[in-house]
Short mmCIF file of C-alpha atoms in Angstrom, two decimals:
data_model
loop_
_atom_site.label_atom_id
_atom_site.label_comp_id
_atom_site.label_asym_id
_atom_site.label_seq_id
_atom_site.Cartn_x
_atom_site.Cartn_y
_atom_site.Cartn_z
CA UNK N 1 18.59 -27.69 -24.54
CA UNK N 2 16.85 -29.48 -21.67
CA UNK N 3 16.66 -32.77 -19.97
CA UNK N 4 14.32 -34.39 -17.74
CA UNK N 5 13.27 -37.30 -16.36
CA UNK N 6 9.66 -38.99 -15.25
CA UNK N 7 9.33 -42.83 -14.07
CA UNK N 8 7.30 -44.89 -16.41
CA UNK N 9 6.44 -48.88 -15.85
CA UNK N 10 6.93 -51.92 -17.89
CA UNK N 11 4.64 -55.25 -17.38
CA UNK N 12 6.55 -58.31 -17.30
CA UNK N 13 3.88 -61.12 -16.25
CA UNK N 14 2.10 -59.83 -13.36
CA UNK N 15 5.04 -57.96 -11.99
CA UNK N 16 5.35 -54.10 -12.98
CA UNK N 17 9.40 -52.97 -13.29
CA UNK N 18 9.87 -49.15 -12.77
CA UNK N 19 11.34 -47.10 -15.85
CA UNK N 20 13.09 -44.18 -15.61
CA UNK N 21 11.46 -42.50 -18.87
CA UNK N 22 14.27 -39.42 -19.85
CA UNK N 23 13.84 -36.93 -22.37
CA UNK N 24 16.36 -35.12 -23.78
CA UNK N 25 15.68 -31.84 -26.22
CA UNK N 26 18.68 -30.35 -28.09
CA UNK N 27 19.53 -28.28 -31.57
CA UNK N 28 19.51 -30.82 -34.21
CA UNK N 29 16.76 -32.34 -37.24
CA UNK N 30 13.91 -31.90 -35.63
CA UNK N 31 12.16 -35.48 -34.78
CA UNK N 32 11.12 -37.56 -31.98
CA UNK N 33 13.29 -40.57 -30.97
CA UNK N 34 12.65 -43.56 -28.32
CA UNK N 35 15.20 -46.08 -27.54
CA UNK N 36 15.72 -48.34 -24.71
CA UNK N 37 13.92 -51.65 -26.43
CA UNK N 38 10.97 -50.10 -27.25
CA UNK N 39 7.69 -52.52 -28.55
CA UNK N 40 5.62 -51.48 -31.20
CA UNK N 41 3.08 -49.35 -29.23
CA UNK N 42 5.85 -47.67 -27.46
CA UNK N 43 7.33 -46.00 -30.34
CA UNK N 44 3.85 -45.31 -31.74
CA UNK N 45 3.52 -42.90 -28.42
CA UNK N 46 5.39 -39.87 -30.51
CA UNK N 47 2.60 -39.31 -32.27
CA UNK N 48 0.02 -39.48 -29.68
CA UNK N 49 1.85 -37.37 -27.75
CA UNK N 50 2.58 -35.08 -30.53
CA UNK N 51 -1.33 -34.72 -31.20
CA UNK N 52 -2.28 -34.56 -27.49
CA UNK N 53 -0.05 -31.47 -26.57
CA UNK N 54 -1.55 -30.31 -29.48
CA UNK N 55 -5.49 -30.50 -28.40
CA UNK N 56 -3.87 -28.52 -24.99
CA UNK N 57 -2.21 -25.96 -26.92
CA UNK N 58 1.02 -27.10 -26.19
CA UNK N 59 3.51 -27.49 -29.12
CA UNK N 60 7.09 -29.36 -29.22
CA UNK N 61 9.57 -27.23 -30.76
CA UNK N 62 11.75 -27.73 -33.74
CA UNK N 63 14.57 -29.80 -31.75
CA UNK N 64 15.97 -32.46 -31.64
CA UNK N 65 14.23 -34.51 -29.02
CA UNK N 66 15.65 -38.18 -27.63
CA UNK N 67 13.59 -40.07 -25.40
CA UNK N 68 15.47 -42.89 -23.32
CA UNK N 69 13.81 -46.16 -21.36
CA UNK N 70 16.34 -47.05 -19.00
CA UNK N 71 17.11 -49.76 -18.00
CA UNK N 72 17.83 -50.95 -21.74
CA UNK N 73 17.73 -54.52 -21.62
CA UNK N 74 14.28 -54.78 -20.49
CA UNK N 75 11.27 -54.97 -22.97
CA UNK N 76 8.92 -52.07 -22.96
CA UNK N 77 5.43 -52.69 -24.79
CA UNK N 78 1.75 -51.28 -24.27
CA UNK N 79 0.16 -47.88 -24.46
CA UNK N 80 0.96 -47.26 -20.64
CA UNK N 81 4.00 -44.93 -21.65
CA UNK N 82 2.30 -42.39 -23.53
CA UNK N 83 1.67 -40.35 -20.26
CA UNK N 84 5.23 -40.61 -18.67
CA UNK N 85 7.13 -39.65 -22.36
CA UNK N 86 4.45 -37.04 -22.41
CA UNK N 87 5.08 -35.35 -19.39
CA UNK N 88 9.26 -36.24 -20.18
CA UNK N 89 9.13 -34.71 -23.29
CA UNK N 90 7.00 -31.74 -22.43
CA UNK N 91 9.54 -31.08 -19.19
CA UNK N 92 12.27 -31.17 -21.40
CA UNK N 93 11.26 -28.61 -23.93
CA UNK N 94 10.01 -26.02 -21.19
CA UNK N 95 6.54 -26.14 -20.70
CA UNK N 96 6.35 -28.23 -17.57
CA UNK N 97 9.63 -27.43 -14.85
CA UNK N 98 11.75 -30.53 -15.00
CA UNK N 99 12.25 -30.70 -10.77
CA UNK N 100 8.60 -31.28 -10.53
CA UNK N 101 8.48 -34.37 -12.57
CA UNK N 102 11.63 -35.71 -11.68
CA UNK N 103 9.57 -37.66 -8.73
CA UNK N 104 6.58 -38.18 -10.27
CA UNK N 105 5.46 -41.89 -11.89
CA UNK N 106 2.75 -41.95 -14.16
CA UNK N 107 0.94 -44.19 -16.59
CA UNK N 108 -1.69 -44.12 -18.96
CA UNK N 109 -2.65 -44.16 -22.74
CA UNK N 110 -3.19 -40.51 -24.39
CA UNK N 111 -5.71 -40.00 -27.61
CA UNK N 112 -5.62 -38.06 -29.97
CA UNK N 113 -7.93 -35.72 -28.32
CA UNK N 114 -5.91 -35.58 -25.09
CA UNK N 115 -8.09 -37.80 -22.92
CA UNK N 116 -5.83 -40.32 -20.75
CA UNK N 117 -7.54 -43.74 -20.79
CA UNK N 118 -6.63 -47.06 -18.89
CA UNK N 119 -4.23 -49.34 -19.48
CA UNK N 120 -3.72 -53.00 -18.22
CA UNK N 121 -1.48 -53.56 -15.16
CA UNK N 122 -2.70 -50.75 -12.71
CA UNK N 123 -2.07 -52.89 -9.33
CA UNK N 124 0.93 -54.19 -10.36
CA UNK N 125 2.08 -50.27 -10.94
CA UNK N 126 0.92 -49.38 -7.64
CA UNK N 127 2.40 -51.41 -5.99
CA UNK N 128 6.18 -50.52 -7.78
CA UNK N 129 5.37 -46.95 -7.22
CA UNK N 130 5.78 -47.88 -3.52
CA UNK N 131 8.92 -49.56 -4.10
CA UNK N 132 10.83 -47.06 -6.07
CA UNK N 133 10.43 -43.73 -3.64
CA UNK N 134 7.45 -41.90 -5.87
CA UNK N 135 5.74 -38.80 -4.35
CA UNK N 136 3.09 -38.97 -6.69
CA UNK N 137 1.23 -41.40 -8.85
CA UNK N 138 -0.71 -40.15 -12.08
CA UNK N 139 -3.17 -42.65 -13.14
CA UNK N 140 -6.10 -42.65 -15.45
CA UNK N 141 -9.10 -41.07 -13.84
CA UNK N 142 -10.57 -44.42 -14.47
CA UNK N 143 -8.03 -46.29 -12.62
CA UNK N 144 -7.94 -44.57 -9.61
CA UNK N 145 -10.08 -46.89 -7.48
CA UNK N 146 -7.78 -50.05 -7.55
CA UNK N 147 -4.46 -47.50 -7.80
CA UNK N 148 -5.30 -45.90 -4.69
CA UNK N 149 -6.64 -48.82 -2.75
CA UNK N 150 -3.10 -50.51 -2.85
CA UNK N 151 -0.58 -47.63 -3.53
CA UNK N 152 0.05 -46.08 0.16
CA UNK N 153 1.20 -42.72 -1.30
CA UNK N 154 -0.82 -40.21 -2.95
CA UNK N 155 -2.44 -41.10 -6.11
CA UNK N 156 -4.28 -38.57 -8.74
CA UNK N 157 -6.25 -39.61 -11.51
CA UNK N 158 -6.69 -37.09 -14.63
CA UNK N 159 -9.04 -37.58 -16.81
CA UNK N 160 -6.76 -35.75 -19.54
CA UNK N 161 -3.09 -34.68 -20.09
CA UNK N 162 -4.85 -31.06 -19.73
CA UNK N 163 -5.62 -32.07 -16.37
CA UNK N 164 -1.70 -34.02 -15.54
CA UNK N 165 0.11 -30.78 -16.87
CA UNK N 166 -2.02 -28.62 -14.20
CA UNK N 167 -1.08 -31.10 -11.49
CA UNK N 168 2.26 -30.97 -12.57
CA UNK N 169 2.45 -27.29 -13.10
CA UNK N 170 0.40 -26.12 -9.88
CA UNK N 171 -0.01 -27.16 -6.67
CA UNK N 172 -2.72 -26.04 -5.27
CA UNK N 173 -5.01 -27.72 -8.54
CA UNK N 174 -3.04 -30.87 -7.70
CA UNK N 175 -4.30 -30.24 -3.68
CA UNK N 176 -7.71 -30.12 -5.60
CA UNK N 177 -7.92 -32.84 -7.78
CA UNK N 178 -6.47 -35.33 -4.91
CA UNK N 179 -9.29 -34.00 -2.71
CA UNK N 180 -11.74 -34.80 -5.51
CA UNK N 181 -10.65 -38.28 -5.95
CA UNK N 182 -10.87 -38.78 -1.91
CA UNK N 183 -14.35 -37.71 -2.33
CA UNK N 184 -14.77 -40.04 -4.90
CA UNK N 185 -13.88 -42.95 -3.55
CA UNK N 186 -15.76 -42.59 -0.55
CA UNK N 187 -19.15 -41.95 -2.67
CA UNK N 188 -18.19 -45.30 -4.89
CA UNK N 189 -16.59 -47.63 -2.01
CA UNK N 190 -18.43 -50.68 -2.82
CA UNK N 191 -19.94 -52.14 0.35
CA UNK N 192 -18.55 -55.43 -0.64
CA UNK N 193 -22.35 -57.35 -0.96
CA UNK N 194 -21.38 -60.17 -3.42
CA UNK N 195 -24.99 -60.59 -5.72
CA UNK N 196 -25.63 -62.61 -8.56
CA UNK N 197 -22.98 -65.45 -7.44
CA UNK N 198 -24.29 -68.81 -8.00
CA UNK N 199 -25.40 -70.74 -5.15
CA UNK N 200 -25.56 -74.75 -4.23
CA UNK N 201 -28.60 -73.96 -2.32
CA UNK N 202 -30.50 -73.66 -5.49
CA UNK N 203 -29.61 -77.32 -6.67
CA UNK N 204 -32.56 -79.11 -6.15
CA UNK N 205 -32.17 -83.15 -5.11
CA UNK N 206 -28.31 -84.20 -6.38
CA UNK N 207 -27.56 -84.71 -2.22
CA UNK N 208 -24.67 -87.14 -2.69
CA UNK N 209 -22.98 -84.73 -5.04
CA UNK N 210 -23.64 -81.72 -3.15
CA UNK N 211 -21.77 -83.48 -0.09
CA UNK N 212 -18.90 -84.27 -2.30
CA UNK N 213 -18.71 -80.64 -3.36
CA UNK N 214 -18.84 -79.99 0.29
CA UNK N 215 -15.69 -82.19 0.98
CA UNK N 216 -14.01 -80.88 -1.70
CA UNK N 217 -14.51 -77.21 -0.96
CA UNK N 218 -13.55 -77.96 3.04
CA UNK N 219 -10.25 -79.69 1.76
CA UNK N 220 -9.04 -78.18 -0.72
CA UNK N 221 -9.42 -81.33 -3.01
CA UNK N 222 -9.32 -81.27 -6.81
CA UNK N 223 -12.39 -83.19 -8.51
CA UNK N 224 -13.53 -85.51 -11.17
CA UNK N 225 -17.14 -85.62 -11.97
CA UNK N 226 -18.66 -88.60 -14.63
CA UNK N 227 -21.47 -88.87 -15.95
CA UNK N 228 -24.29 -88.82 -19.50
CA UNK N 229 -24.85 -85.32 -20.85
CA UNK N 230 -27.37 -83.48 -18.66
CA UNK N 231 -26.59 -85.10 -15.06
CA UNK N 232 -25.39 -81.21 -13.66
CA UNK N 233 -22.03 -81.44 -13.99
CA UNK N 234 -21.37 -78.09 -15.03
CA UNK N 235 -24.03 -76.75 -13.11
CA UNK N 236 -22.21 -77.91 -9.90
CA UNK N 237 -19.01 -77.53 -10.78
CA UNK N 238 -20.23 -73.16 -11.09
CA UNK N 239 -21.31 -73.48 -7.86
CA UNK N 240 -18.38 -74.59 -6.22
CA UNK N 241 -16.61 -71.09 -5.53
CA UNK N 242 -19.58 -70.06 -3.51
CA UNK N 243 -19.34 -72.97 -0.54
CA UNK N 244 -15.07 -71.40 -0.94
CA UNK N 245 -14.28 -68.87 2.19
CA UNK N 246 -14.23 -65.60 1.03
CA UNK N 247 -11.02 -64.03 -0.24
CA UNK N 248 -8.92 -62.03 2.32
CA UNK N 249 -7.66 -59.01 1.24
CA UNK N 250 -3.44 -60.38 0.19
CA UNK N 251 -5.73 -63.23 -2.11
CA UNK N 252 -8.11 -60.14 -3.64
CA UNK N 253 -5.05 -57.70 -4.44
CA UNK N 254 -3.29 -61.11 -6.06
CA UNK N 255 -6.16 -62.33 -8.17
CA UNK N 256 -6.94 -58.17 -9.10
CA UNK N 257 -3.28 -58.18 -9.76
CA UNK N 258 -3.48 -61.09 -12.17
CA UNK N 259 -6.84 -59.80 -14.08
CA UNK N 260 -5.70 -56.73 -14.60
CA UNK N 261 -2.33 -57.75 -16.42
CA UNK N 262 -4.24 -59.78 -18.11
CA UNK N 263 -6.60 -56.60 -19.57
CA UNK N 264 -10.07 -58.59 -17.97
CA UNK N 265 -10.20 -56.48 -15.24
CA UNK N 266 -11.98 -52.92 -15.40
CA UNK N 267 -10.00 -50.76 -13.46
CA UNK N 268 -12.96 -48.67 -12.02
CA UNK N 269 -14.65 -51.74 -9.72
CA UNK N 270 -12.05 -51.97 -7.61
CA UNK N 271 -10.48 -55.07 -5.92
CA UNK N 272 -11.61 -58.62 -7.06
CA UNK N 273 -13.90 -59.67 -4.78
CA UNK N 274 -14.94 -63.15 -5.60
CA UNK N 275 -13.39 -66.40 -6.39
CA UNK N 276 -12.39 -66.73 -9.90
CA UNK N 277 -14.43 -69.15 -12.10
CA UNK N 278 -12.81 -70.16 -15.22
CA UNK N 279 -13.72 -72.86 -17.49
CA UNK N 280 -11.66 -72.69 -21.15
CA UNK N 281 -13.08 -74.69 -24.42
CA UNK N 282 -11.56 -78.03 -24.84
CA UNK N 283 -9.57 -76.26 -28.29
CA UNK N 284 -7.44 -74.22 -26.10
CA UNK N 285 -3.67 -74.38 -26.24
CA UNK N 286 -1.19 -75.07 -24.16
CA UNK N 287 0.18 -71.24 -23.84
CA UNK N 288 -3.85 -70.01 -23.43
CA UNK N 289 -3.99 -72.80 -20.33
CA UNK N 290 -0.59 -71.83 -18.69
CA UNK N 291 0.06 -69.04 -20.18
CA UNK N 292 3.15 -66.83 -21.58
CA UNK N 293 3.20 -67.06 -25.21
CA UNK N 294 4.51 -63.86 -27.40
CA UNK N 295 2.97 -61.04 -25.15
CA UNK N 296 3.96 -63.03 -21.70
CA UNK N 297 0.38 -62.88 -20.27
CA UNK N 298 -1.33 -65.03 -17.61
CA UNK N 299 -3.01 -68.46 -19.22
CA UNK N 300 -6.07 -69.77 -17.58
CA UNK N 301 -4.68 -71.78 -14.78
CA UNK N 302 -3.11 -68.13 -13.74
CA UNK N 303 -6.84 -66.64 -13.99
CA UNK N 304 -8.21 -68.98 -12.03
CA UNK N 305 -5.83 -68.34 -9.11
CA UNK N 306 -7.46 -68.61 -5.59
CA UNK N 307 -10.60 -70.20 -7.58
CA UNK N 308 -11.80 -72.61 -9.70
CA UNK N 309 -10.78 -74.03 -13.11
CA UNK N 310 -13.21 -75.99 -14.83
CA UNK N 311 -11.97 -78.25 -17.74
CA UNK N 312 -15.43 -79.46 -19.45
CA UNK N 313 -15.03 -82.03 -21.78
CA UNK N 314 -11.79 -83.47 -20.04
CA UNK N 315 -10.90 -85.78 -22.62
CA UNK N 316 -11.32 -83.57 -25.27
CA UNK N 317 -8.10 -81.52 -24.55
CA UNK N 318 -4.60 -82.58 -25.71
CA UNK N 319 -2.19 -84.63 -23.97
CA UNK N 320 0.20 -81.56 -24.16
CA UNK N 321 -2.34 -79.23 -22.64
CA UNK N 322 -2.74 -81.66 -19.79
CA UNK N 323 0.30 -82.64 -18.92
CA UNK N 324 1.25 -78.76 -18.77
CA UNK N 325 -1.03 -78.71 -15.62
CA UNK N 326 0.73 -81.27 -13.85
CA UNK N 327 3.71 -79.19 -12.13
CA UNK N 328 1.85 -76.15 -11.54
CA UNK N 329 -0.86 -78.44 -9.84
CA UNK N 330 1.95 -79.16 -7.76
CA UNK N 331 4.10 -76.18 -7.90
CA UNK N 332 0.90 -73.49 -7.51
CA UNK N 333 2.60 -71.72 -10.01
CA UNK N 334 3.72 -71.77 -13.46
CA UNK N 335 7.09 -71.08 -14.96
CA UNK N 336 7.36 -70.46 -18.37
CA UNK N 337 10.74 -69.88 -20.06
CA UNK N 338 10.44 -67.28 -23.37
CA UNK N 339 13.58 -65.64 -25.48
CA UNK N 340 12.93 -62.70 -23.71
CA UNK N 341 12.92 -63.74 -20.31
CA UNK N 342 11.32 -66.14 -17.40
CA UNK N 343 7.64 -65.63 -16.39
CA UNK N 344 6.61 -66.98 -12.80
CA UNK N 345 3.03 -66.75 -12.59
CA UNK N 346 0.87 -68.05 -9.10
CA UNK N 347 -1.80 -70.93 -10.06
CA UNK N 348 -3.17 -72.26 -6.89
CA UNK N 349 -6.06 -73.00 -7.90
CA UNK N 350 -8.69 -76.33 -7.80
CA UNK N 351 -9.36 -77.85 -10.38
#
């Protein structure tokens, strides 16, 4: 019989709450329970787990093994949990000792093969590994650029559950592979050189609307443009995050926080470094503009935080979709009130 416990993280919005992931293994039908208001995905992690100690020689015995989410009135959904009831479940049945995981949070999706891949939500995880008193942070090896540029403790990134049982297990590898990921990041720091961004010194002529973009971008002014098919509206509407200041570093961890709850962000480029630009078809509903809807993700006007949202084709959207913008236009935020809870997501954004 054994029992151990490893801290796991649930995405709610943008925000990431800590999870005390605990296994316990004990004499019984052998099988493979979670509880603690598990989602889909989550209880589809016994299996992945099951064939990724496999690939690593690693078996779970024939016992009775319970895995709890606590705390148990919170939703728990994604493929972020496979590494944390890995490492649980593998602690509890003896191949990992259970006082070296007990402080350890980790996150990640496990295949079939054993490889640990990303999973959305890595800044918002960082930064509630800081909250809850974490010694270490196991991320994907993928993730470890944006984990380790906001998480002030020590963060590894494995590139398999081979390689997060060694950390566990030894600590001189761990020493190692922290070293390695140090190295890394100072081969791949970007040197921040924004390229490709479009620019309102290409516009040739358009001078009066150029100035007005000018205004616009000085005040902080949301804009109307009219005019026949053609004029440049949408040509100088993309333009219009360029003449913005550039984002400070609080404004690039909350739009990278944002994009990568969302899933848009890839994990491995580091922090957001440019204003958003986002410009949604005219068909779009109400929940894609504001966001929430069954999985509680950010909507457009939430995407476009710190930037610009472009809506092409004005009249074209539905009275419900615009009148959704109004408060948050306001507000710089949007609230949106689900069965399973209340969503506050920033949207300061021009539009």
């Amino acid at each position: 019989m054994g029992f151990a416990t490893v801290w796991g993280f649930a995405l709610a919005g943008v925000v990431a709450v800590p999870v005390r992931v605990e296994a316990h293994a004990r004499n019984g039908l052998p099988g493979v329970t979670i509880v603690g208001l598990p989602g889909a995905a989550v209880r589809e992690a016994r299996e992945r787990v099951r064939s990724g100690a496999a690939s690593i020689g690693l078996s779970l015995p024939s016992k009775r093994i319970t895995i709890n989410l606590s705390p148990g009135d919170v939703p728990k959904d994604g493929p972020g949990f496979d590494l944390p009831v890995a490492l649980a479940t593998l602690a509890a049945c003896g191949h990992l000792p259970t006082e070296a995981v007990r402080r350890i949070g980790a996150v990640g999706e496990i295949s079939l093969d054993g490889l640990v891949r990303p999973t959305r939500g890595l800044v918002s995880v960082a930064e509630a590994a800081d909250g809850v008193g974490i010694d270490l942070l196991i991320v994907p090896a993928a993730g470890l650029a944006v984990a380790a540029e906001i998480r002030r403790g020590p963060v590894i990134g494995v590139r398999s559950l081979g390689e997060a049982v060694d950390v566990v297990r030894d600590s001189k590898i761990r020493d190692r592979i922290l070293e390695r990921g140090r190295r890394w990041m100072r081969l791949n720091r970007s040197n921040d050189e924004e390229t490709g961004e479009p620019d309102l010194s290409e516009v040739v002529g358009q001078r009066q609307a150029k100035r007005v973009l000018e205004i616009v971008a000085a005040g902080g002014h949301h804009l109307l443009m009219v005019g026949p098919p053609g004029a440049g509206k949408t040509m100088l509407a993309r333009r219009l995050p360029g003449l913005l200041p550039p984002l400070t570093r609080e404004e690039s961890v909350e739009v990278t926080r944002i994009w990568s709850a969302a899933g848009l962000h890839t994990a491995q480029d580091g922090l957001v470094m440019r204003r958003p630009f986002r410009a949604p078809h005219h068909s779009a509903s109400r929940a894609a503009l504001v966001g929430g809807a069954a999985t509680m993700r950010p909507g457009e006007m939430s995407l476009a935080h710190r930037g610009v949202l472009f809506l092409d084709e004005l009249p074209e959207f539905s009275r419900d979709c615009l009148e959704a913008l109004r408060e948050p236009l306001e507000e710089g935020q949007v609230v949106v009130s689900r069965r399973n809870g209340v969503l506050v997501l920033p949207a300061t954004c021009t539009l």
